[in-house]
Short mmCIF file of C-alpha atoms in Angstrom, two decimals:
data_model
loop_
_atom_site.label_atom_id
_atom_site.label_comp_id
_atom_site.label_asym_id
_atom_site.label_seq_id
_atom_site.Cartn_x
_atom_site.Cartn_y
_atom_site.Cartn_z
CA UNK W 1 9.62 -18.94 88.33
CA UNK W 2 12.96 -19.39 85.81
CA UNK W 3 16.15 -20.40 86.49
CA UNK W 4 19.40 -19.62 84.72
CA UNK W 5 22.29 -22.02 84.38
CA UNK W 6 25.61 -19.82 83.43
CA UNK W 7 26.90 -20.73 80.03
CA UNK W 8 30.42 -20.83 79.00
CA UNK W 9 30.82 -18.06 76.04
CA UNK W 10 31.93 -19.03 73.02
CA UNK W 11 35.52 -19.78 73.02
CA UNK W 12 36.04 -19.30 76.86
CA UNK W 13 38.20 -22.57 78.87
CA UNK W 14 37.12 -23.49 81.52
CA UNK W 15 40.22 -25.00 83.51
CA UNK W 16 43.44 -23.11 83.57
CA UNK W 17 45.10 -26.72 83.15
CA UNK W 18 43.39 -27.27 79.62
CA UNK W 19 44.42 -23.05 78.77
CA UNK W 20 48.06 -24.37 80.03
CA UNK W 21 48.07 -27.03 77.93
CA UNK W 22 46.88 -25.50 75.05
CA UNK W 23 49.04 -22.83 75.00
CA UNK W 24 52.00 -25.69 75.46
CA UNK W 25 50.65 -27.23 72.16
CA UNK W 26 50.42 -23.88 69.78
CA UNK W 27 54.13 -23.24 71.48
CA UNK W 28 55.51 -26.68 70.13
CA UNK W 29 54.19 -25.93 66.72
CA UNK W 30 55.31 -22.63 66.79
CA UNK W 31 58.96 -23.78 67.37
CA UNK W 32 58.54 -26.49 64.65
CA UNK W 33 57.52 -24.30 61.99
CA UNK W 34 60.30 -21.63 62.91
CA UNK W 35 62.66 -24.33 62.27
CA UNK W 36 61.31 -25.14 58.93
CA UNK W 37 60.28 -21.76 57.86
CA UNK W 38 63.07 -19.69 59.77
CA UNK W 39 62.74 -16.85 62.14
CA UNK W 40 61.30 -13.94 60.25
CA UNK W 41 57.97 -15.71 58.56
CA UNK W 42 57.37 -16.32 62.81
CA UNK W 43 58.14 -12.65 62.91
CA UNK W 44 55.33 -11.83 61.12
CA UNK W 45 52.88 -13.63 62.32
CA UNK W 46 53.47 -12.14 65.73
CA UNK W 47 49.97 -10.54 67.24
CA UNK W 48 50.49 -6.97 68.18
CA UNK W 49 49.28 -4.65 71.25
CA UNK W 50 47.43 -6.50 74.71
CA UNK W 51 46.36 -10.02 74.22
CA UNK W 52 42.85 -11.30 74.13
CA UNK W 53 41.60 -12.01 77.71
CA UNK W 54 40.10 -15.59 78.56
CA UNK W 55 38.27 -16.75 82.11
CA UNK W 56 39.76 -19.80 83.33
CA UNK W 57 38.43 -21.59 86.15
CA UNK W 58 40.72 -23.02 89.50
CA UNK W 59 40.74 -25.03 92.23
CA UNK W 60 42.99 -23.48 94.91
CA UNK W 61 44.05 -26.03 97.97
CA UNK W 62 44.58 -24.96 101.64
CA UNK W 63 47.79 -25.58 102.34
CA UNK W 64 48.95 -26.00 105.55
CA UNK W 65 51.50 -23.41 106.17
CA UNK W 66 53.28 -25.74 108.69
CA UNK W 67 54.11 -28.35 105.79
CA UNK W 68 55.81 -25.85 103.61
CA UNK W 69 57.45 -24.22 106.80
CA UNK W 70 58.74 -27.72 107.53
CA UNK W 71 59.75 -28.66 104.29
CA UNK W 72 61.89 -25.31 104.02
CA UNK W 73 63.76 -26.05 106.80
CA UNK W 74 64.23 -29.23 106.62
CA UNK W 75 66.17 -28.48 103.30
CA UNK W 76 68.14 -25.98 104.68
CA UNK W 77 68.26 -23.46 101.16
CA UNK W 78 69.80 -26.22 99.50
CA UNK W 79 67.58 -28.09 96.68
CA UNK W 80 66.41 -31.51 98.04
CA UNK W 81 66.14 -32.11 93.65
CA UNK W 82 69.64 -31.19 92.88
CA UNK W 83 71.49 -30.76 95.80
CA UNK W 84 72.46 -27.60 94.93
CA UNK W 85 72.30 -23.98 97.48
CA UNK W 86 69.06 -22.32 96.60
CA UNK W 87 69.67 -19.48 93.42
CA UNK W 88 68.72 -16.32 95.66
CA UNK W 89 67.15 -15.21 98.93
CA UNK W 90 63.76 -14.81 99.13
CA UNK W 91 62.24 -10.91 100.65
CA UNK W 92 62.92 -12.04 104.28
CA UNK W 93 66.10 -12.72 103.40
CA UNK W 94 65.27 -16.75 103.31
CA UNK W 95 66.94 -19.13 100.78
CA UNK W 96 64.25 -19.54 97.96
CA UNK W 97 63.11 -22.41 97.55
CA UNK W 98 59.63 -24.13 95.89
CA UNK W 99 57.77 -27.01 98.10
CA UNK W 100 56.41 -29.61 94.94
CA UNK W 101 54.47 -32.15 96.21
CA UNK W 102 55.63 -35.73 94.57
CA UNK W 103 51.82 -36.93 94.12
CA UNK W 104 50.12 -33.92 93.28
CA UNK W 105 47.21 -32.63 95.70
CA UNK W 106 44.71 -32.28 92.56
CA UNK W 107 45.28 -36.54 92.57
CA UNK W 108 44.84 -37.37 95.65
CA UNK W 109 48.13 -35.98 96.91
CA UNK W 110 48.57 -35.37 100.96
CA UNK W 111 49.58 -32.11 102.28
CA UNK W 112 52.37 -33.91 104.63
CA UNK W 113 55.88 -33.22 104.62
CA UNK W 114 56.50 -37.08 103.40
CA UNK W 115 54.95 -35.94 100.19
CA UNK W 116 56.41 -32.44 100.42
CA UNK W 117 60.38 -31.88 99.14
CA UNK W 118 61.78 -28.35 98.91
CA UNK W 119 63.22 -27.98 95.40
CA UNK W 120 64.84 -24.95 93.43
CA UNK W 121 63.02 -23.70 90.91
CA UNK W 122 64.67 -25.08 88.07
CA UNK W 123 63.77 -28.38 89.27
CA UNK W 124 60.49 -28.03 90.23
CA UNK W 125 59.87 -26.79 86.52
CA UNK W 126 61.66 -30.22 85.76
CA UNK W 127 59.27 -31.92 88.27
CA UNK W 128 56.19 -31.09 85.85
CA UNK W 129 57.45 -30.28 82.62
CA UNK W 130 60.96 -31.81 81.76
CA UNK W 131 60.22 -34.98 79.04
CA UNK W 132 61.93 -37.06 82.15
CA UNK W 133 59.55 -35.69 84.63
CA UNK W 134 58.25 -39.55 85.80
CA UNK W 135 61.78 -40.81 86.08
CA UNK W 136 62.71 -37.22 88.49
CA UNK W 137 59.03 -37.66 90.26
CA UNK W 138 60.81 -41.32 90.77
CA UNK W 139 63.92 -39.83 92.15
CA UNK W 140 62.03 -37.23 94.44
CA UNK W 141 60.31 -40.37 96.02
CA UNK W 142 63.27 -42.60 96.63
CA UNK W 143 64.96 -39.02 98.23
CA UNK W 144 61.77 -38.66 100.50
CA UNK W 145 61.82 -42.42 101.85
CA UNK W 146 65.47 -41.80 102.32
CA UNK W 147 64.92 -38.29 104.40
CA UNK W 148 61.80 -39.74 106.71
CA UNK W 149 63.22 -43.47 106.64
CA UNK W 150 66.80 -42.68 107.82
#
């Protein structure tokens, strides 16, 4: 009797976060050196034809579908972020609109509407990438005590 443990190939990632993050890092340094060595040196470095495919690994949560039903109408198709009317209706004709949960699920995050706000999709982008993303994840919390305080 054997037994086989699976082996990551050479080169493979196994978390789509680390492949995300990555792939934010070579981007950075990309738009540094296009600065300093203008446009068409970038140019030529460009890889042509179909990418190289990676497997990535991820963890998928069961949301409840009465949290983000909630959440959506407790906003109303306007951003509970910016305050503005969502940017376009969704293919049932709904205002579209992203549910971001303030403490992510993957630390520790409920699935609740108190930790549930209905945001366009600029700011939900904002939410997790913007350099002022803890100060807005600060905002999003004072909005959400306001909402299930008041």
């Amino acid at each position: 009797m054997f037994f086989l443990d699976p082996v990551p190939s050479e080169g493979a990632i196994q978390d789509i976060t680390q492949a995300t993050q990555e792939l934010e890092r070579a981007i950075a340094e990309a738009q540094k050196e296009i600065t300093r060595v203008g446009p068409e040196a970038i140019f030529a470095k460009i890889r042509r034809g179909r990418p190289q495919q990676r497997k990535a690994t991820v963890t998928v949560f069961d949301r409840d579908s009465n949290v983000v039903a909630f959440v959506l109408h407790r906003a109303g198709g306007q951003c509970e972020g910016c305050g503005q009317e969502a940017p376009f209706l969704n293919g049932n004709g709904q205002p579209y609109l992203e549910v971001h949960h303030v403490q992510r699920l993957a630390d520790g995050g409920a699935d609740e509407p108190e930790n549930a706000i209905g945001l366009c999709p600029t700011c939900h982008r904002r939410a997790h990438y913007s350099c002022d993303r803890e100060e807005f994840t600060l905002l999003l919390q004072a909005r959400l005590l306001a909402i299930h305080d008041g």
